Coordinates of C-alpha atoms in Angstrom, one line a residue:
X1 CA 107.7 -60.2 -39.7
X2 CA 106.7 -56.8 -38.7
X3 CA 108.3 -57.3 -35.4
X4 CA 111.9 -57.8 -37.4
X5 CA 111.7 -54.8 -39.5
X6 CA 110.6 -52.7 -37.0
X7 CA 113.4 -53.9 -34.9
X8 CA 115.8 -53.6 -37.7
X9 CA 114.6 -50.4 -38.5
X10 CA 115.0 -49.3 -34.6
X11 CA 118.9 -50.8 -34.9
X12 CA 119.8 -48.8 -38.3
X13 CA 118.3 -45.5 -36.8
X14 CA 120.5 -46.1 -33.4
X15 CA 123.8 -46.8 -35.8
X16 CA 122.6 -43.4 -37.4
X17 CA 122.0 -41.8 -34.2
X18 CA 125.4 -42.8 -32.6
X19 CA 127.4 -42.4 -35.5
X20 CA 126.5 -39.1 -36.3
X21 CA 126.6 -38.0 -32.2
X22 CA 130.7 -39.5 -32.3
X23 CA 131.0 -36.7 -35.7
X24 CA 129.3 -33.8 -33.6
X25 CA 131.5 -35.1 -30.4
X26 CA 134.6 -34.8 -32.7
X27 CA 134.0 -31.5 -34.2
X28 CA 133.5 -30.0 -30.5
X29 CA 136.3 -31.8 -28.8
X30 CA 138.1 -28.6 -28.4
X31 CA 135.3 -27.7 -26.0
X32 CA 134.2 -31.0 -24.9
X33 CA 137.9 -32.0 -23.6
X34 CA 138.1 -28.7 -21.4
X35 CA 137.5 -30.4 -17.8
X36 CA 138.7 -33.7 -19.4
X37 CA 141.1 -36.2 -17.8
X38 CA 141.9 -36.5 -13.8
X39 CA 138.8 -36.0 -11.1
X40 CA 140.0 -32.7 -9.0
X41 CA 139.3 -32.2 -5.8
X42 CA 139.5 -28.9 -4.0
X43 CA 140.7 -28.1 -0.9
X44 CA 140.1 -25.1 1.5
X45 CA 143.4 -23.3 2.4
X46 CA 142.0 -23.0 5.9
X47 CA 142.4 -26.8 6.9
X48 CA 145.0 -28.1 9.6
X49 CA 147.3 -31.7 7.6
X50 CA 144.7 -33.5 9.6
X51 CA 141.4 -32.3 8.3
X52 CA 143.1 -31.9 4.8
X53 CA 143.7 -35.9 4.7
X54 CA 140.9 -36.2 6.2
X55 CA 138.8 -34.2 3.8
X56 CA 140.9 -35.7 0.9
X57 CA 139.9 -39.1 2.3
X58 CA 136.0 -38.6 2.5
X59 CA 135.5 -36.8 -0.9
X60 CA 138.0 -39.7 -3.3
X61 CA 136.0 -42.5 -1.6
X62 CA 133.0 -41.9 -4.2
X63 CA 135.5 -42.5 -7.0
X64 CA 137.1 -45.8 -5.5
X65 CA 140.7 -45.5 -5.9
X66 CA 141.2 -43.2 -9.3
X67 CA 144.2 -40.8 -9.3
X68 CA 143.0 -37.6 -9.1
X69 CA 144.7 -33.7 -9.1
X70 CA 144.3 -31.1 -6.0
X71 CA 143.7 -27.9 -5.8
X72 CA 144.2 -25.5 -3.2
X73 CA 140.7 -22.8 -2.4
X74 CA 142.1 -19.3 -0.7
X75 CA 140.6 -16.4 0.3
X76 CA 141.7 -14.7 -3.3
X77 CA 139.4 -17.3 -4.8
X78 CA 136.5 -16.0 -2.9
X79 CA 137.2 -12.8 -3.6
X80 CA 137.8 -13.2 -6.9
X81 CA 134.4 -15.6 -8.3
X82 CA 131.8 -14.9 -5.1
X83 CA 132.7 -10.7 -4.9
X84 CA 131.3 -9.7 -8.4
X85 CA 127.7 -11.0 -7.2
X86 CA 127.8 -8.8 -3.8
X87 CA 129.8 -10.6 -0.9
X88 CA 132.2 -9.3 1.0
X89 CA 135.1 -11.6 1.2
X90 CA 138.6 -10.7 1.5
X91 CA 142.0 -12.3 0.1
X92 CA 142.3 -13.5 4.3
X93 CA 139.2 -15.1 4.7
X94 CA 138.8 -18.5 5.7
X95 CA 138.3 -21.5 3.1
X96 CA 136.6 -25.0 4.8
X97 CA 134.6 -26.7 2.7
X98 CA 136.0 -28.5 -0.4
X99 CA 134.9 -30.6 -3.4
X100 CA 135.1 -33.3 -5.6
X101 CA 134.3 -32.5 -9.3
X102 CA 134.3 -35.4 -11.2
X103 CA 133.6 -35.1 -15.6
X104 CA 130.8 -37.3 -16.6
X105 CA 130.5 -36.6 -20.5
X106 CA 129.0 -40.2 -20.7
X107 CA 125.8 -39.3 -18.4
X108 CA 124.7 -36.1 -19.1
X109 CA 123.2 -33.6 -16.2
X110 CA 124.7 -32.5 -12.6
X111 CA 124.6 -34.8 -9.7
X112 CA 125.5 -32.8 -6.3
X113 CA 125.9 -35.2 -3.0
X114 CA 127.0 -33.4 0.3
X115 CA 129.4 -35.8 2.4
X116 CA 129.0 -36.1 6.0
X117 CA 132.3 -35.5 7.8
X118 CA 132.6 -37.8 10.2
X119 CA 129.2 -39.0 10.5
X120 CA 128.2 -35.1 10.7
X121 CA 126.0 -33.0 8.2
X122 CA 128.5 -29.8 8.2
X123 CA 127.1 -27.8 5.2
X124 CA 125.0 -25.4 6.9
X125 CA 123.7 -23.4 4.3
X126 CA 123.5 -24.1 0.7
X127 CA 121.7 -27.3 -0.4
X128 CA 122.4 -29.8 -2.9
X129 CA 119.9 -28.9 -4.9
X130 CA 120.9 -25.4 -4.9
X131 CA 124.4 -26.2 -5.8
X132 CA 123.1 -28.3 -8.6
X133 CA 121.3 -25.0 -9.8
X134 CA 124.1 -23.0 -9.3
X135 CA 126.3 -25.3 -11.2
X136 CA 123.4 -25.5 -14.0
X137 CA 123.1 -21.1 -14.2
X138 CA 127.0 -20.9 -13.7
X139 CA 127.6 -23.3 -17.1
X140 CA 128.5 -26.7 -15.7
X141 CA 127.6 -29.6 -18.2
X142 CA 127.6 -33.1 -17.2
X143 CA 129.6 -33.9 -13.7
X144 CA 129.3 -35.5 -10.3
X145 CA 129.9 -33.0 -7.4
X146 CA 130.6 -33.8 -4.2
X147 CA 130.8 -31.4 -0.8
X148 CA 132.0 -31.6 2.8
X149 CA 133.7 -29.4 5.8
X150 CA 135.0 -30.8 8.8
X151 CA 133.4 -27.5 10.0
X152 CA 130.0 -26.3 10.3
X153 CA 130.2 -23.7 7.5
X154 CA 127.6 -22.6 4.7
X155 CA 129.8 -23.8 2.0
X156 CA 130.8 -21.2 -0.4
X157 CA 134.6 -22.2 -0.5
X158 CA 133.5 -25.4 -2.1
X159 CA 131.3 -23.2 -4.6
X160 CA 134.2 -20.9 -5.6
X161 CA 136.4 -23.6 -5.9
X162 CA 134.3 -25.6 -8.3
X163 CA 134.4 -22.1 -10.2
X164 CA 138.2 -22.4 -10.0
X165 CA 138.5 -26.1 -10.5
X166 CA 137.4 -25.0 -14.1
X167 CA 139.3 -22.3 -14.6
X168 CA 142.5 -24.2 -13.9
X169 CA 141.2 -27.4 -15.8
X170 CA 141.0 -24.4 -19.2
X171 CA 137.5 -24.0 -18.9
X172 CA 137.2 -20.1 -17.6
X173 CA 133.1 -20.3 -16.5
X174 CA 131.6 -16.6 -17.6
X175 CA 131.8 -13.9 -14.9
X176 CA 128.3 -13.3 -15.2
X177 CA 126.6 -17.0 -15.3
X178 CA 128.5 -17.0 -11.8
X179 CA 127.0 -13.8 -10.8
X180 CA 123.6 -15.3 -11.4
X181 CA 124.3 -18.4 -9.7
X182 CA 125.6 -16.6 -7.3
X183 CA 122.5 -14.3 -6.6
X184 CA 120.3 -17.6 -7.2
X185 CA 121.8 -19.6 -4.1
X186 CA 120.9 -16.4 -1.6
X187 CA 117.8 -16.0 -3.4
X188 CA 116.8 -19.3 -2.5
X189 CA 118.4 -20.0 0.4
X190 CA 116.6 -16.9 1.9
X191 CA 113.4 -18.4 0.7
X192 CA 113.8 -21.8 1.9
X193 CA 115.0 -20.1 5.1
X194 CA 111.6 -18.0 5.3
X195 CA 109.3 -21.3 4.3
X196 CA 111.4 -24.6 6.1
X197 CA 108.7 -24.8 8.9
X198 CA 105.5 -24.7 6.2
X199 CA 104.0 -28.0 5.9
X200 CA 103.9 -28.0 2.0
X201 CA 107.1 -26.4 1.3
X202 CA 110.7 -28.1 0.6
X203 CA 113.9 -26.7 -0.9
X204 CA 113.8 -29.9 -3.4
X205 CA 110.0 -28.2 -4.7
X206 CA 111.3 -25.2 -4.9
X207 CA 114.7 -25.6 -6.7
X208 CA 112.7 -28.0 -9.0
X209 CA 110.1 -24.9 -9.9
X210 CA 113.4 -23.0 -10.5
X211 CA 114.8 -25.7 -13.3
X212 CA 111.6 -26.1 -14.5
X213 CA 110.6 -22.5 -15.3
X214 CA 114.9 -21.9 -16.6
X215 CA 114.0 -25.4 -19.3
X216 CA 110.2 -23.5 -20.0
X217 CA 112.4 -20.3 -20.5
X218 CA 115.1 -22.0 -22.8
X219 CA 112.7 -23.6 -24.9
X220 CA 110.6 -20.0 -25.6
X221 CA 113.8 -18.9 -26.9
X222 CA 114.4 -15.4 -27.3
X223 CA 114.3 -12.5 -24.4
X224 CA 111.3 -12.8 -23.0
X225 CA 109.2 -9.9 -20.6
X226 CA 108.7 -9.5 -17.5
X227 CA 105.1 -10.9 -17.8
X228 CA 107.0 -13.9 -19.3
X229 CA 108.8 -14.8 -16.9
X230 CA 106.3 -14.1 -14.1
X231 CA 103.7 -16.4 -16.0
X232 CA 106.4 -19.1 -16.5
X233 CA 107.1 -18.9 -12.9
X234 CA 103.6 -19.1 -11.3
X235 CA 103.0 -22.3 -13.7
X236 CA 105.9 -24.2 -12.0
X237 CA 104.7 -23.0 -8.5
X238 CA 101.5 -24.2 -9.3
X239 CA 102.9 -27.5 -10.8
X240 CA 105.1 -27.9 -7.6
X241 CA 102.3 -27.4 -5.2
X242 CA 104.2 -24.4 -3.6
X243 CA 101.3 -21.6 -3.9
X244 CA 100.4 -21.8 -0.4
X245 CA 103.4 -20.8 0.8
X246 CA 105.6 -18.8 -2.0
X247 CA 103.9 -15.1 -1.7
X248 CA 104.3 -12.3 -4.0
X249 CA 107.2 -11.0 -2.5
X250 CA 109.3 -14.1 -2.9
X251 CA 107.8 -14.5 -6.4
X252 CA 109.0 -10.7 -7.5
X253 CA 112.5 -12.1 -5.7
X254 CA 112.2 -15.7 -8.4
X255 CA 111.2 -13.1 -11.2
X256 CA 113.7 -10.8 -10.8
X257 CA 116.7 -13.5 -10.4
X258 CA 115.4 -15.1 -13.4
X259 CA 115.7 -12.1 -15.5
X260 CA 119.2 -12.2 -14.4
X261 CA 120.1 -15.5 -15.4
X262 CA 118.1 -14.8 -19.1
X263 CA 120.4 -11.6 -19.0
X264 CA 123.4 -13.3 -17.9
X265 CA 123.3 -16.0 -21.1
X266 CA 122.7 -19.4 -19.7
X267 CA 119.8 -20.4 -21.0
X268 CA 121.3 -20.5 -24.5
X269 CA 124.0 -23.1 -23.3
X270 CA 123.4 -26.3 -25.8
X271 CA 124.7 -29.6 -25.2
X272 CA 124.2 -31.7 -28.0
X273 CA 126.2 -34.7 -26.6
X274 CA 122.9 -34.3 -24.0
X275 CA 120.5 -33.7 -26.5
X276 CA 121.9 -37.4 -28.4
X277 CA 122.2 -38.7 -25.6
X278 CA 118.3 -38.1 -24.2
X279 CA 117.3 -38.7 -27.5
X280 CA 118.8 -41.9 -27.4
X281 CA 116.7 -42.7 -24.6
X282 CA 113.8 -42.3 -26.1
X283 CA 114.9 -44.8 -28.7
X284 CA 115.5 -47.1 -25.7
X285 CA 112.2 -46.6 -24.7
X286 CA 109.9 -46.8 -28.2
X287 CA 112.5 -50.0 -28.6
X288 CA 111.1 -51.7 -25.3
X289 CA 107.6 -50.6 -26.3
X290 CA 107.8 -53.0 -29.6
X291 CA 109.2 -55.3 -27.3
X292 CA 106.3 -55.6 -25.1
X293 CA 103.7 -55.2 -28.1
X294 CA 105.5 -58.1 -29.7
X295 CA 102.4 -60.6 -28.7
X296 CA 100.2 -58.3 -30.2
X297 CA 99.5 -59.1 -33.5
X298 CA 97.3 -55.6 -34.4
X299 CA 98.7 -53.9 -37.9
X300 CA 97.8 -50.9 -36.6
X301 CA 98.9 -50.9 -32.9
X302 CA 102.4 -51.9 -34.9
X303 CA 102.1 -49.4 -37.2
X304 CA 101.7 -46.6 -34.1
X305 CA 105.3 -47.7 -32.9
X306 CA 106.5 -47.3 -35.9
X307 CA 105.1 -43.7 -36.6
X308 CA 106.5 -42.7 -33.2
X309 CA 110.1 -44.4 -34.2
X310 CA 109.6 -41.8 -37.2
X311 CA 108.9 -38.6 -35.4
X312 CA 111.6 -39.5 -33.0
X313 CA 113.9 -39.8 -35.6
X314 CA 112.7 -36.6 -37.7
X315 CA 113.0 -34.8 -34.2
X316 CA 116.6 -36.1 -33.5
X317 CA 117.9 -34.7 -37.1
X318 CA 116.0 -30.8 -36.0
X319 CA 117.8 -31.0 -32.9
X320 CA 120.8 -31.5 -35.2
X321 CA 120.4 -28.6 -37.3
X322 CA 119.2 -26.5 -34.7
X323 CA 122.1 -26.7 -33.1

């Protein structure tokens, strides 16, 4: 009996849930449908026909025959979103790597996979993990990324032309969320560079001590000091195993390209679609637990899963009027 209405009760709250996440999804659509529609691949300008169909080839593979739209990366594009942060590009230089950008409002979060070009690793530079960051500081909400080259190249034509891929879809990123992802990939490349033959150290720990201390950041709220920020930052070193090989230097680097980003407004981007959506999760989640308990005929085990259907439920509508 107990089992039914707490199942019951975990079907009404989901109807609730989902019902109010489709109002919310309404009211936003203006800014939900901005990279809507058509997968876009980007091209560099620099490629010969041949390494442009091939390049084309590799990258619409991951999303098995859908139509898709191209865009063409040139040197004006570098110029334009990678110059603010402190490169030196000019409207000639040379565009090889490309990408696949591909809107995934269903799944929330940014997946980044680099493509081999033919059966070669030709991203020399900047990780997957550090365009995922990128994409994260830069303002990029729920997509699949791809990368590739038929080059050996560090890969900042396929960063700018995810930047422009946006702007042309009507979604103009801000100037300086790029300038702070911008300044995070050489912070961290140059730190990964300086630490890739430690034994404890790997770009993934360290660009997960990055997201961690940016979600410890958000959650504060607020500007927070100096102190802050270093405090934040040491936590998720020590959480990532990384203090035997990030010194102080590095850590004044992670400190002072934090206060950037904080500066630069991207840790007040909300998703709520995300928020639902994780939220939802945890329903899925308290849902198997009652599931699994339903041999167990304890009141007051039952009554625990109930209590935690509660709080998820009071949290889910704070999240709502928070945002």
């Amino acid at each position: 009996m107990k089992l039914a209405f707490l199942n019951k009760l975990f079907k009404a709250s989901t109807a609730v849930l989902l019902s109010l996440s489709m109002i919310m999804l309404f009211c936003d659509k203006a800014e939900a449908d901005s990279l809507n529609g058509l997968p876009t691949v980007t091209v560099g300008k620099s490629l010969s026909s041949g390494q442009r169909k091939e390049t084309i080839a590799i990258l619409t593979q991951e999303i098995s025959g859908q139509n898709y739209t191209t865009l063409t990366v040139t040197g004006n594009d570098l110029v334009k979103y990678l110059n603010p942060s402190g490169d030196n590009f000019t409207t000639t230089s040379g565009v090889w790597s490309s990408a696949l950008i591909v809107k995934t409002d269903s799944e929330p979060g940014i997946r980044v996979k680099i493509l081999p070009y033919n059966g070669q690793t030709t991203i020399t530079t900047i990780t997957a993990d550090q365009y995922k960051n990128a994409a994260l500081t830069a303002g990029i909400e729920n997509a699949d990324i791809y990368i590739t080259s038929p080059v050996a190249i560090d890969g900042s034509g396929a960063l700018a032309g995810i930047y422009a891929a946006y702007a042309d879809k009507g979604k103009k990123l801000n100037q300086d969320q790029i300038n702070a992802a911008q300044d995070e990939i050489n912070t961290l490349s140059s730190i990964n560079q300086n630490n890739r033959n430690k034994s404890n150290f790997s770009d993934a720990k360290l660009n997960r001590a990055i997201v961690g201390a940016k979600k410890d950041m958000a959650q504060k709220g607020g500007t927070l000091s100096d102190d802050q920020i270093r405090d934040i930052i040491n936590n998720q070193i020590k959480i990532n195993h990384l203090g035997n090989t990030i010194n102080n230097n590095q850590i004044n680097e992670i400190v002072k390209l934090l206060e950037e980003v904080q500066g630069s407004g991207s840790l007040k981007n909300k998703s709520f679609v995300g928020n639902a959506q994780a939220l939802s999760h945890d329903f899925q989640n308290i849902k198997n637990k009652i599931l699994k308990s339903q041999n167990n005929s304890n009141v007051s085990h039952n009554n625990n899963f109930l209590n935690d259907l509660w709080n998820q439920i009071v949290g889910f509508f704070n999240k709502l009027f928070n945002n």
